[in-house]
Coordinates of C-alpha atoms in Angstrom, one line a residue:
X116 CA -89.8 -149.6 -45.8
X117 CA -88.7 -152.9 -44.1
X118 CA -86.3 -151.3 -41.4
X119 CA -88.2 -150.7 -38.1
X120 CA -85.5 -148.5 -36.5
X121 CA -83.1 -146.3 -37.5
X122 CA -80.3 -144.6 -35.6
X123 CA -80.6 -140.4 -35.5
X124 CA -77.6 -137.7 -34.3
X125 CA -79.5 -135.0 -32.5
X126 CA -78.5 -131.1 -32.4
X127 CA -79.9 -127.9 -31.7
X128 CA -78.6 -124.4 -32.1
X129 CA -79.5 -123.3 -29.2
X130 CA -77.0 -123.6 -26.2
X131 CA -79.6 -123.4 -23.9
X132 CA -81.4 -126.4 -24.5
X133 CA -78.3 -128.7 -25.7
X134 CA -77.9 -132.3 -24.6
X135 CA -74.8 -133.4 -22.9
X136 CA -71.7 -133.6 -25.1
X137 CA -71.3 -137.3 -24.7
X138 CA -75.0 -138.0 -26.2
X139 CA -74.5 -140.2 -29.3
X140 CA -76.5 -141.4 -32.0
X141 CA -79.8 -143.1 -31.0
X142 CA -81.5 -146.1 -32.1
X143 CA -85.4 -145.3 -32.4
X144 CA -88.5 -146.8 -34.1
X145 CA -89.0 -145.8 -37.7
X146 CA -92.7 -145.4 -36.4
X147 CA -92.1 -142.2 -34.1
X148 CA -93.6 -139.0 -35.2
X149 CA -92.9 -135.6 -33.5
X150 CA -94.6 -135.7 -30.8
X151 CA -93.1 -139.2 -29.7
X152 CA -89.4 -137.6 -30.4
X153 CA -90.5 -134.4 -28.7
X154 CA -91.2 -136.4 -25.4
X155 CA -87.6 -138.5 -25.9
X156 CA -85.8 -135.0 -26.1
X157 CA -87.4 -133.7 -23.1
X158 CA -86.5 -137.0 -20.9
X159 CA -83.1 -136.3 -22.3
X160 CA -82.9 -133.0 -21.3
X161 CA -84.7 -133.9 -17.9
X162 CA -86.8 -130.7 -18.2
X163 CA -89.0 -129.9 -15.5
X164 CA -91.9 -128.9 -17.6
X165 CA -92.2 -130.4 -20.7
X166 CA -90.9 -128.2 -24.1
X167 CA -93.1 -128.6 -27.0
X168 CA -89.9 -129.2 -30.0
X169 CA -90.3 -129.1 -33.8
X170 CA -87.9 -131.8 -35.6
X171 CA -85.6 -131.0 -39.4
X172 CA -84.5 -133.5 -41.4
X173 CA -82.0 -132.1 -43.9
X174 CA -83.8 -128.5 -43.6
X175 CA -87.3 -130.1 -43.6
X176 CA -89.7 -130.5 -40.5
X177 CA -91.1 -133.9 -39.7
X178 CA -95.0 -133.9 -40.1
X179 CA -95.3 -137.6 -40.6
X180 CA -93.5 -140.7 -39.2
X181 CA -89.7 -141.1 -39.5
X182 CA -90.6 -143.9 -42.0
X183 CA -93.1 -142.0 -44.5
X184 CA -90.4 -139.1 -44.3
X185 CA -87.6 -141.5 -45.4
X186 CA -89.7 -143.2 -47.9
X187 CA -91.1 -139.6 -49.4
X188 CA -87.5 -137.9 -49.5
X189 CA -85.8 -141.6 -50.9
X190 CA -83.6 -141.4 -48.0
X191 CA -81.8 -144.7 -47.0
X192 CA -82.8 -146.1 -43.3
X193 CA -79.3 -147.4 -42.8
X194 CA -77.6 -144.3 -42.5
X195 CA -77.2 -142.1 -39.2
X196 CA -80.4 -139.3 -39.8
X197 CA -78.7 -135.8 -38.5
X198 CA -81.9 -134.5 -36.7
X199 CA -82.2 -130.9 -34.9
X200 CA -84.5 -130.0 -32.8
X201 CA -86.1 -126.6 -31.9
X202 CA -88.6 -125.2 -29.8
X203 CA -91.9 -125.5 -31.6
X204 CA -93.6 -121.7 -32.2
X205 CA -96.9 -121.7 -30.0
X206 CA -99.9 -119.6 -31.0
X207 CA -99.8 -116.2 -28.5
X208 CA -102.4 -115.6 -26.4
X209 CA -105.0 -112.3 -27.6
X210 CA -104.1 -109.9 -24.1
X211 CA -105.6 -106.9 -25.8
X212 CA -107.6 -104.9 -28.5
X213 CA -107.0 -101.3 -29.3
X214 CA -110.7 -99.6 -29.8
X215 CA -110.5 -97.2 -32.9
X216 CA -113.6 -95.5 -34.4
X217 CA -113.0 -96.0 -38.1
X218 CA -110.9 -98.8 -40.0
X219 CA -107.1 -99.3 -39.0
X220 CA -105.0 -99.2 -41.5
X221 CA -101.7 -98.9 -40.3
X222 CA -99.5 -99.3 -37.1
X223 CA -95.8 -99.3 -36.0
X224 CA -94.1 -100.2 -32.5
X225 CA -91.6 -98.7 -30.3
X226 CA -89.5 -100.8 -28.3
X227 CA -85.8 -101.4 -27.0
X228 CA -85.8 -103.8 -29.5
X229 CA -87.8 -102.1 -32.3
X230 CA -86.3 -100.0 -34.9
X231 CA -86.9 -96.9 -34.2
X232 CA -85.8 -97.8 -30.7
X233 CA -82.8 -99.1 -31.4
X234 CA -82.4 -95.7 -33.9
X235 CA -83.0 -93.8 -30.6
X236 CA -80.4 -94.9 -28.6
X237 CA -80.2 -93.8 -24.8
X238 CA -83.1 -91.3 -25.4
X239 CA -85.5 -94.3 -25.6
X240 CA -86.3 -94.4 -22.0
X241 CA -86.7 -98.0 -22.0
X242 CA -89.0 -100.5 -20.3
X243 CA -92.4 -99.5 -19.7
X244 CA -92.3 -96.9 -22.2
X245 CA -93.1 -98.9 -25.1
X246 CA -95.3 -96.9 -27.3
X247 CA -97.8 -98.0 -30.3
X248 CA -98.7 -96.0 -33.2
X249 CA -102.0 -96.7 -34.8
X250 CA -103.2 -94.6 -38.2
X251 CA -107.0 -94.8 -39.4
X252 CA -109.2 -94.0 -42.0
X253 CA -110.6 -91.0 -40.0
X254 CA -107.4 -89.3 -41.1
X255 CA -105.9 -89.3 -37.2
X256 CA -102.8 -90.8 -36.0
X257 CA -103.1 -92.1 -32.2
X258 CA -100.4 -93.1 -29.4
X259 CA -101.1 -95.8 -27.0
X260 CA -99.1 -97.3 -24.3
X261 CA -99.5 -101.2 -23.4
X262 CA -102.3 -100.5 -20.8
X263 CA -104.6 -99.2 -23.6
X264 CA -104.5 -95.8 -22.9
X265 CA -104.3 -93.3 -25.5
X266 CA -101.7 -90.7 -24.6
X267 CA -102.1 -88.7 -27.9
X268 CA -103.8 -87.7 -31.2
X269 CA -102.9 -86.0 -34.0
X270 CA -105.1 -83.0 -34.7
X271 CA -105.2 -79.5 -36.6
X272 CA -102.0 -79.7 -39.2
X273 CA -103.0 -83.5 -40.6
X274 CA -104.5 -85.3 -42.7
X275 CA -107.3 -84.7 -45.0
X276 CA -108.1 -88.0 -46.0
X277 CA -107.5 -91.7 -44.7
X278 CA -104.4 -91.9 -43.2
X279 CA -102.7 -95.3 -44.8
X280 CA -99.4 -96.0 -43.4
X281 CA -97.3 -94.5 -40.3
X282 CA -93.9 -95.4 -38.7
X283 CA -91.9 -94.2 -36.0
X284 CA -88.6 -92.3 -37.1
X285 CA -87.0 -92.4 -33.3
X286 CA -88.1 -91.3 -29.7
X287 CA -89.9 -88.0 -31.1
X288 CA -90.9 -88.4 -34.2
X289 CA -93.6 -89.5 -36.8
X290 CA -93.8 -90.5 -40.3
X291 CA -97.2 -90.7 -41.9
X292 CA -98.7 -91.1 -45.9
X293 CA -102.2 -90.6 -47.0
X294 CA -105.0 -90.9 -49.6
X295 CA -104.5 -86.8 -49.6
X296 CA -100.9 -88.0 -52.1
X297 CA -99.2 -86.1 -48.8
X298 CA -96.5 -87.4 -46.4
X299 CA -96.4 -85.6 -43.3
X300 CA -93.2 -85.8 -40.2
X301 CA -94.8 -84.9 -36.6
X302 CA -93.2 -84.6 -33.6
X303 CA -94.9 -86.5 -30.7
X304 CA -94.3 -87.0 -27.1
X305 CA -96.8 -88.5 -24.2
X306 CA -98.8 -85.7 -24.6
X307 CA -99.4 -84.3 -27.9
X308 CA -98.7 -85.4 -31.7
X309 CA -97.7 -81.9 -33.5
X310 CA -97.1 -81.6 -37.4
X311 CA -93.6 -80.3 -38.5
X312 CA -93.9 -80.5 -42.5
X313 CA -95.7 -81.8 -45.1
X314 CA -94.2 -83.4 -47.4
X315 CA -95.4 -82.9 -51.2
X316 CA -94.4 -85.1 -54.8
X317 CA -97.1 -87.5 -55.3
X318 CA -99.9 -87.1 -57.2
X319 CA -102.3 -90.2 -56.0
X320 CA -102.6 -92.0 -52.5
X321 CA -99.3 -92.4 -50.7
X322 CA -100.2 -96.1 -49.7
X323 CA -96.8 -97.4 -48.0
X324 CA -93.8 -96.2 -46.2
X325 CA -90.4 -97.5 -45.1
X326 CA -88.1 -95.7 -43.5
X327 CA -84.3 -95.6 -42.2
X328 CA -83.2 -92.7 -39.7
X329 CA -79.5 -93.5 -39.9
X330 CA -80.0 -92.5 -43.4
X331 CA -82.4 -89.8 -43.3
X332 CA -84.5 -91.6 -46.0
X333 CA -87.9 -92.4 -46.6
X334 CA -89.6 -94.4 -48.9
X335 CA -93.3 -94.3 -50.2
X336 CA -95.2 -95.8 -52.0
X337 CA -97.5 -94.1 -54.6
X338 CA -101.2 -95.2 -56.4
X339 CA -99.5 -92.8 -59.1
X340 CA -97.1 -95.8 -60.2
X341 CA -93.7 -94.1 -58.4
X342 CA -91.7 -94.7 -55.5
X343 CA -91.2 -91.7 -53.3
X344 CA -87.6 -90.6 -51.7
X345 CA -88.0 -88.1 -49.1
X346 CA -84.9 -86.9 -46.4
X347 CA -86.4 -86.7 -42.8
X348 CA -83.8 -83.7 -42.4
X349 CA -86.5 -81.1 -43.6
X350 CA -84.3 -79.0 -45.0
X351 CA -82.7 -81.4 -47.4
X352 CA -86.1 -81.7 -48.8
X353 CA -86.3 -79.4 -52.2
X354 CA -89.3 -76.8 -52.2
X355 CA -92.4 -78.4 -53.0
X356 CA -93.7 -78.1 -56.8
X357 CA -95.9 -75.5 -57.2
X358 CA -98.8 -77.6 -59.0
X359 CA -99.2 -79.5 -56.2
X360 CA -99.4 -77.1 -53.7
X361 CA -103.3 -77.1 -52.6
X362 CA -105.6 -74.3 -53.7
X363 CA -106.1 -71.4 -51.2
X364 CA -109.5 -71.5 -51.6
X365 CA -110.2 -75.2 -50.6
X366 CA -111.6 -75.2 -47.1
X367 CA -111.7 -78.7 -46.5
X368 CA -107.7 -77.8 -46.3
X369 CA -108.1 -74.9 -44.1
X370 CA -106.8 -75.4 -40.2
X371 CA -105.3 -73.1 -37.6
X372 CA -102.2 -75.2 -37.7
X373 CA -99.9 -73.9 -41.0
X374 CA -96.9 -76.0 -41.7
X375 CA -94.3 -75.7 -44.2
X376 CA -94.4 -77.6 -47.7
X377 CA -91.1 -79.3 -48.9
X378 CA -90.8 -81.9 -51.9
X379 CA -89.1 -85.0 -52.9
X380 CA -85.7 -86.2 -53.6
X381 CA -86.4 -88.0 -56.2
X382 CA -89.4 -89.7 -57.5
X383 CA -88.9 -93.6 -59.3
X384 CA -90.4 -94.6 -62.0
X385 CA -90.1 -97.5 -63.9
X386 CA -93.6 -99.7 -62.7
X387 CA -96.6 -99.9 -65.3
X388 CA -99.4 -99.8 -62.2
X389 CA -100.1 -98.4 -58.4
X390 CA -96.8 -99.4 -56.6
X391 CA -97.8 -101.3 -53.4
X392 CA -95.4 -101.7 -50.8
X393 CA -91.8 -100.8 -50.3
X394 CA -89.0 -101.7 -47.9
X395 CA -85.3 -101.3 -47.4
X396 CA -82.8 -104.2 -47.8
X397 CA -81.9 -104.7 -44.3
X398 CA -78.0 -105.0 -44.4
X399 CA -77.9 -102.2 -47.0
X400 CA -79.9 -98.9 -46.7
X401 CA -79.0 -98.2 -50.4
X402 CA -80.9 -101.1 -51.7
X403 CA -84.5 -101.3 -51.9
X404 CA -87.5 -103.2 -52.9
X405 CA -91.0 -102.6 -54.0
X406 CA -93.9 -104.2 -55.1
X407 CA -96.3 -103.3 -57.6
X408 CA -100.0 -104.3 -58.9
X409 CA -98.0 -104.9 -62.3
X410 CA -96.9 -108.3 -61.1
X411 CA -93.3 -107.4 -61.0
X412 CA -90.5 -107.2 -57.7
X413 CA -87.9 -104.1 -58.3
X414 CA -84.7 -103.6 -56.8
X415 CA -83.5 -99.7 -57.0
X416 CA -80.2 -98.6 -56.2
X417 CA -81.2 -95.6 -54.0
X418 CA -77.6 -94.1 -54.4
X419 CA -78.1 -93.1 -58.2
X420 CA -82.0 -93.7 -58.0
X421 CA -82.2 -96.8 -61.1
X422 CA -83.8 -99.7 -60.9
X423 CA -81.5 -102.5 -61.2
X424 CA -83.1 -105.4 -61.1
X425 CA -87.1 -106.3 -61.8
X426 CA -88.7 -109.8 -61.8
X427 CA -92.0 -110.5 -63.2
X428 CA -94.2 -113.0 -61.5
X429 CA -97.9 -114.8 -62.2
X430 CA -100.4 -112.1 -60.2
X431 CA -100.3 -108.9 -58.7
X432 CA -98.1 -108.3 -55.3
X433 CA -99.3 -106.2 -52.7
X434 CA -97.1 -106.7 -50.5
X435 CA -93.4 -107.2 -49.6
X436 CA -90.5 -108.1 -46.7
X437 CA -86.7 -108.6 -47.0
X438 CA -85.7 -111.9 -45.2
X439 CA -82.1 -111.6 -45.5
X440 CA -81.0 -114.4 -43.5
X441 CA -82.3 -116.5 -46.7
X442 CA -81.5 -113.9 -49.0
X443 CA -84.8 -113.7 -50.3
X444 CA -87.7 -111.4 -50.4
X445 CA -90.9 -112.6 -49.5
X446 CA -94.2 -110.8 -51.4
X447 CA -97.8 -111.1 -50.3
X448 CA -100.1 -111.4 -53.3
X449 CA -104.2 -110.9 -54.7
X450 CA -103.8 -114.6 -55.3
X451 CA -103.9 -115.3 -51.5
X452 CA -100.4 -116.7 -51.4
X453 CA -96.6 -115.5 -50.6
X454 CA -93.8 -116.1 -53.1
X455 CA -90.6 -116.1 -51.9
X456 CA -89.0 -114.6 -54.3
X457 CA -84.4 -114.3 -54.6
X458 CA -83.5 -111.0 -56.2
X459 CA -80.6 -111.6 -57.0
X460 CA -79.2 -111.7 -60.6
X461 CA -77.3 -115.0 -60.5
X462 CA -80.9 -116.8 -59.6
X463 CA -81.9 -119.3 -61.6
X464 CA -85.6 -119.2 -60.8
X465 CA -87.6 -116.5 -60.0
X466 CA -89.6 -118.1 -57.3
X467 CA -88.0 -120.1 -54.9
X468 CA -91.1 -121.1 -52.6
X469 CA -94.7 -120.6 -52.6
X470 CA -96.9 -120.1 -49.2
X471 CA -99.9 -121.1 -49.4
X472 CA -103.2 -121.0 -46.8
X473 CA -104.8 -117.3 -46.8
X474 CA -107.9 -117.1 -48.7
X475 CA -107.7 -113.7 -49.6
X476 CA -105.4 -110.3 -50.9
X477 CA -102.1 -111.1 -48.5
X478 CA -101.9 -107.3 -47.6
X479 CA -98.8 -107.3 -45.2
X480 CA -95.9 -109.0 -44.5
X481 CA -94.0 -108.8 -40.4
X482 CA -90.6 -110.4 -40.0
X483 CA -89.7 -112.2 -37.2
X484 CA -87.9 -110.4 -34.5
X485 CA -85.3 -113.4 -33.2
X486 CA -85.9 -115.5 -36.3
X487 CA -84.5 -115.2 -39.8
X488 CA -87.0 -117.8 -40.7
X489 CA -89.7 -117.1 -39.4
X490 CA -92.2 -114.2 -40.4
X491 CA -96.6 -113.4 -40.0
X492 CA -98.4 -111.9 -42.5
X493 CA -102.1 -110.1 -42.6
X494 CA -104.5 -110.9 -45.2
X495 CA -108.4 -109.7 -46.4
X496 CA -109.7 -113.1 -45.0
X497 CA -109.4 -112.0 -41.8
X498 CA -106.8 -114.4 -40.4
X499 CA -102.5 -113.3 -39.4
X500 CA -100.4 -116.3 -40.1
X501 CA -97.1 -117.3 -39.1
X502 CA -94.7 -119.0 -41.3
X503 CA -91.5 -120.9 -40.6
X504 CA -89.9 -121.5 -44.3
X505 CA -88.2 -124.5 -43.8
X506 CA -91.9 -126.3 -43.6
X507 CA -91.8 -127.5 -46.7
X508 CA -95.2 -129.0 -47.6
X509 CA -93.9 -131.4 -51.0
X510 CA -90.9 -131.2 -53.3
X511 CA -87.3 -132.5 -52.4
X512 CA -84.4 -130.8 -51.7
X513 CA -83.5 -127.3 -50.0
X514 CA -85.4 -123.9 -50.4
X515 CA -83.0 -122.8 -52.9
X516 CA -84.7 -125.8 -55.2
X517 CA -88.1 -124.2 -57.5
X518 CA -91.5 -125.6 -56.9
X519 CA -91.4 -125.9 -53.0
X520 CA -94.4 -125.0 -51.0
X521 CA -95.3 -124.6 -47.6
X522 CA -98.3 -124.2 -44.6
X523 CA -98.3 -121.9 -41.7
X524 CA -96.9 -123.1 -38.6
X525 CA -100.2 -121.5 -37.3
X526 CA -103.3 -118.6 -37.1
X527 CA -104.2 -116.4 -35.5
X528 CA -108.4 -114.8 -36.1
X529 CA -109.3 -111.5 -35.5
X530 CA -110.6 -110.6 -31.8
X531 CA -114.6 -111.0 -31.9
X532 CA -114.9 -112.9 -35.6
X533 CA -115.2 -116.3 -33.5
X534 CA -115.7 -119.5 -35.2
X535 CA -117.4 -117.7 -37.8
X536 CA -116.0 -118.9 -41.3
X537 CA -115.8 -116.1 -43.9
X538 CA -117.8 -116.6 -47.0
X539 CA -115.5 -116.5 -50.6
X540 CA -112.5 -115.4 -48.1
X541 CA -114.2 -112.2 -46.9
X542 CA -113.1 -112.1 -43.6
X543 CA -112.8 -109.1 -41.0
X544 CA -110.0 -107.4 -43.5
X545 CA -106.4 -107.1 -41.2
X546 CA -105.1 -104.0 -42.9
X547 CA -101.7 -104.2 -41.2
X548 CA -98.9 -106.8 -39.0
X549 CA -96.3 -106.1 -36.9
X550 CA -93.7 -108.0 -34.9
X551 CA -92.2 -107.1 -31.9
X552 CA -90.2 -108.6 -29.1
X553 CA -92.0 -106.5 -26.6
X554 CA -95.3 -106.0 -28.2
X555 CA -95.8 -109.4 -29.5
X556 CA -97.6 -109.9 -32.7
X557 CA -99.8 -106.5 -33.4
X558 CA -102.4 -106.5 -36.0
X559 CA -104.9 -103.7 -37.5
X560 CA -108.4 -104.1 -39.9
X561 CA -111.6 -102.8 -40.3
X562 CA -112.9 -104.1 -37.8
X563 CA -111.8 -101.0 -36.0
X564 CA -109.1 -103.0 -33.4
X565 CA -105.7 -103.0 -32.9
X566 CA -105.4 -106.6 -32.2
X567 CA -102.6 -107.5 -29.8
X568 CA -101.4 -111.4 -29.5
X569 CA -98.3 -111.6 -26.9
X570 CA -96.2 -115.2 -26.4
X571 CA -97.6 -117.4 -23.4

């Protein structure tokens, strides 16, 4: 491209870091790349300290020059570029690891701003009493606080088998699923975890959960090809089926600790192979989503328990999170990348972007808390990545256009794996990803650690 400079409009949606209403288009070299235009916005700004910034150009960042971007997209030099800047996501800092005794499988937070916190209302006591949930293949739930302590365990009444998923309902109570086909509700506090019913329908490992206290619903997700619906009101639970109560005589079942046995809602069925992860549609309880080894992404209408919608894709998912913001679901899959995948019927394609960088299984998917676009995700090579969806790797227009990819903004290893490459992708497995305001990014493997990565 011949023309040297062109002139660029800047914005940002954040009032915070706004330049002065008067601040017109600038002239600037063709030649600058991000870093260059990341040092002219903070002289603009006069910041004290300088803000690291991350540039879109009609929904894309800038990861070349102004002038290979213009020449890539076909985009005319003469024309006033409408650039917005944001602050650029930096890598948090490891402040802590969680020592377990078997593999993690599973974890869930409790914060003001989690969830469950926000469920709680004013009997979430608030700062300092954020609380982590950690569930392992010894078959033991444990509560932590953020100094590493663990305030409780889970004993006679659980488990008895890996335990592979857990959430917090609210301030006082548990949710966990097993390899034993059970889901059990516990009461906790700082003190003890205590089993209040277990909760019987399944008839292979119980491998997911989601949950929704406003609705009293929870969701599994079952190695015996069904999703699970389950009311945390234990009454409302029918009486568990007789064939799948466990034999009197098994003693590995035996403990001092009796609780009582309730059944399912209503079991869904519709999925060829082990469903692998479920989740509610965020602005709609009624709605949900699951994933399934038999390549396909189902939407059920929980209200009268159909499936109404089911798209097929290339490879096995095994994972699965709403991003509603973009209304689109993103799935992790055995392939070691994410589709992004729009549910909805009027779509014309299927998949709308594909992620690409894990080298393994991506086993779990973590929105961000503050970011519609923005989400991590835990994979069997050992690594969590963070994705922002507008960084489009190739392809032309927005991320409603087919056959756009994209990279991770960046990664995160595991706690002790170094600079240690893993062979075929076999890395130190993470199991599990969570995102929290307060905790940071929190990740789980078999490597035994709850891995916790907080912002700098």
């Amino acid at each position: 491209m011949s023309t040297s400079q062109v002139r660029i409009q800047l914005s940002t949606r954040s009032p915070d870091i706004e330049l002065p209403e008067d601040t017109g288009p600038i002239l600037v070299s063709t030649e600058l790349r991000r870093y260059q235009l990341s040092t002219l916005v903070n002289r603009l700004l006069e910041t004290e300290q300088p803000v690291p910034f991350e540039f879109l150009i009609n929904g894309q960042f800038l990861r070349t020059s102004i002038d290979e971007f213009l020449t890539a997209n076909g985009i005319s030099a003469e024309t006033t570029l409408n650039v917005e800047y944001v602050r650029a996501l930096v890598p948090p800092s490891h402040v802590a690891s969680f020592e377990h005794d078997d593999w993690v499988s599973s974890i869930d937070l409790l914060s003001s701003t989690s969830a469950a916190g926000k469920w709680a209302g004013k009997n979430f006591a608030g700062a300092g009493n954020e609380r982590l949930v950690s569930a392992s293949y010894d078959g033991l739930l444990r509560l932590w606080n953020q100094s590493k302590e663990v305030l409780a365990t889970s004993g006679d009444g659980g488990h008895s088998g890996p335990v592979k998923s857990v959430k917090f309902l609210d301030h006082s109570r548990l949710v966990s699923s097993s390899v034993d086909r059970s889901v059990r509700i516990w009461n906790y506090n700082d003190s003890e975890i205590t089993p209040k019913v277990e909760l019987l329908g399944h008839t292979a490992s119980v491998d997911r959960l989601a949950v929704h206290t406003p609705s009293q619903r929870i969701l599994t997700a079952s190695q015996d090809h069904t999703v699970g619906i389950f009311s945390s009101d234990i009454k409302s639970n029918p009486s568990a089926p007789a064939h799948l109560l466990p034999n009197p005589s098994n003693k590995r079942r035996k403990t001092s600790v009796t609780v009582p046995q309730r059944g399912a809602l209503s079991l869904l069925a519709g999925h060829t192979a082990p469903v692998s992860d479920v989740t509610f549609k965020p602005d709609d309880a009624t709605v949900a989503y699951s994933t399934s080894w038999d390549h396909t992404l189902k939407t059920w209408d929980l209200a009268t328990h159909s499936c109404v919608d089911t798209r097929a894709t290339s490879h096995p998912l095994v994972s699965v999170a709403a991003l509603p913001q973009l209304n689109l679901v993103a799935a992790g899959t055995t392939a070691r990348h994410i589709s992004l995948i729009d549910p909805r019927a009027s779509a014309t394609s299927i998949v709308a972007m594909t992620l690409r960088g894990h080298n393994n299984a991506v086993v779990s998917l973590a929105p961000s808390p503050d970011n519609g676009y923005v989400f991590a995700s835990g994979g069997h090579d050992g690594s969590v990545r963070v994705w922002d969806v507008r960084n489009a790797k190739a392809g032309n227009g927005g991320i409603a256009e087919g056959g756009m990819t994209g990279e991770s903004i960046f990664v995160l290893e595991r706690d002790g794996q170094g600079e240690k490459k893993p062979v075929g992708g076999e890395g130190i497995k993470v199991f599990g990803v969570q995102w929290d305001e307060a905790w940071g990014i929190v990740s789980c493997g078999e490597d035994k650690k709850v891995q916790v990565n907080q912002p700098r």
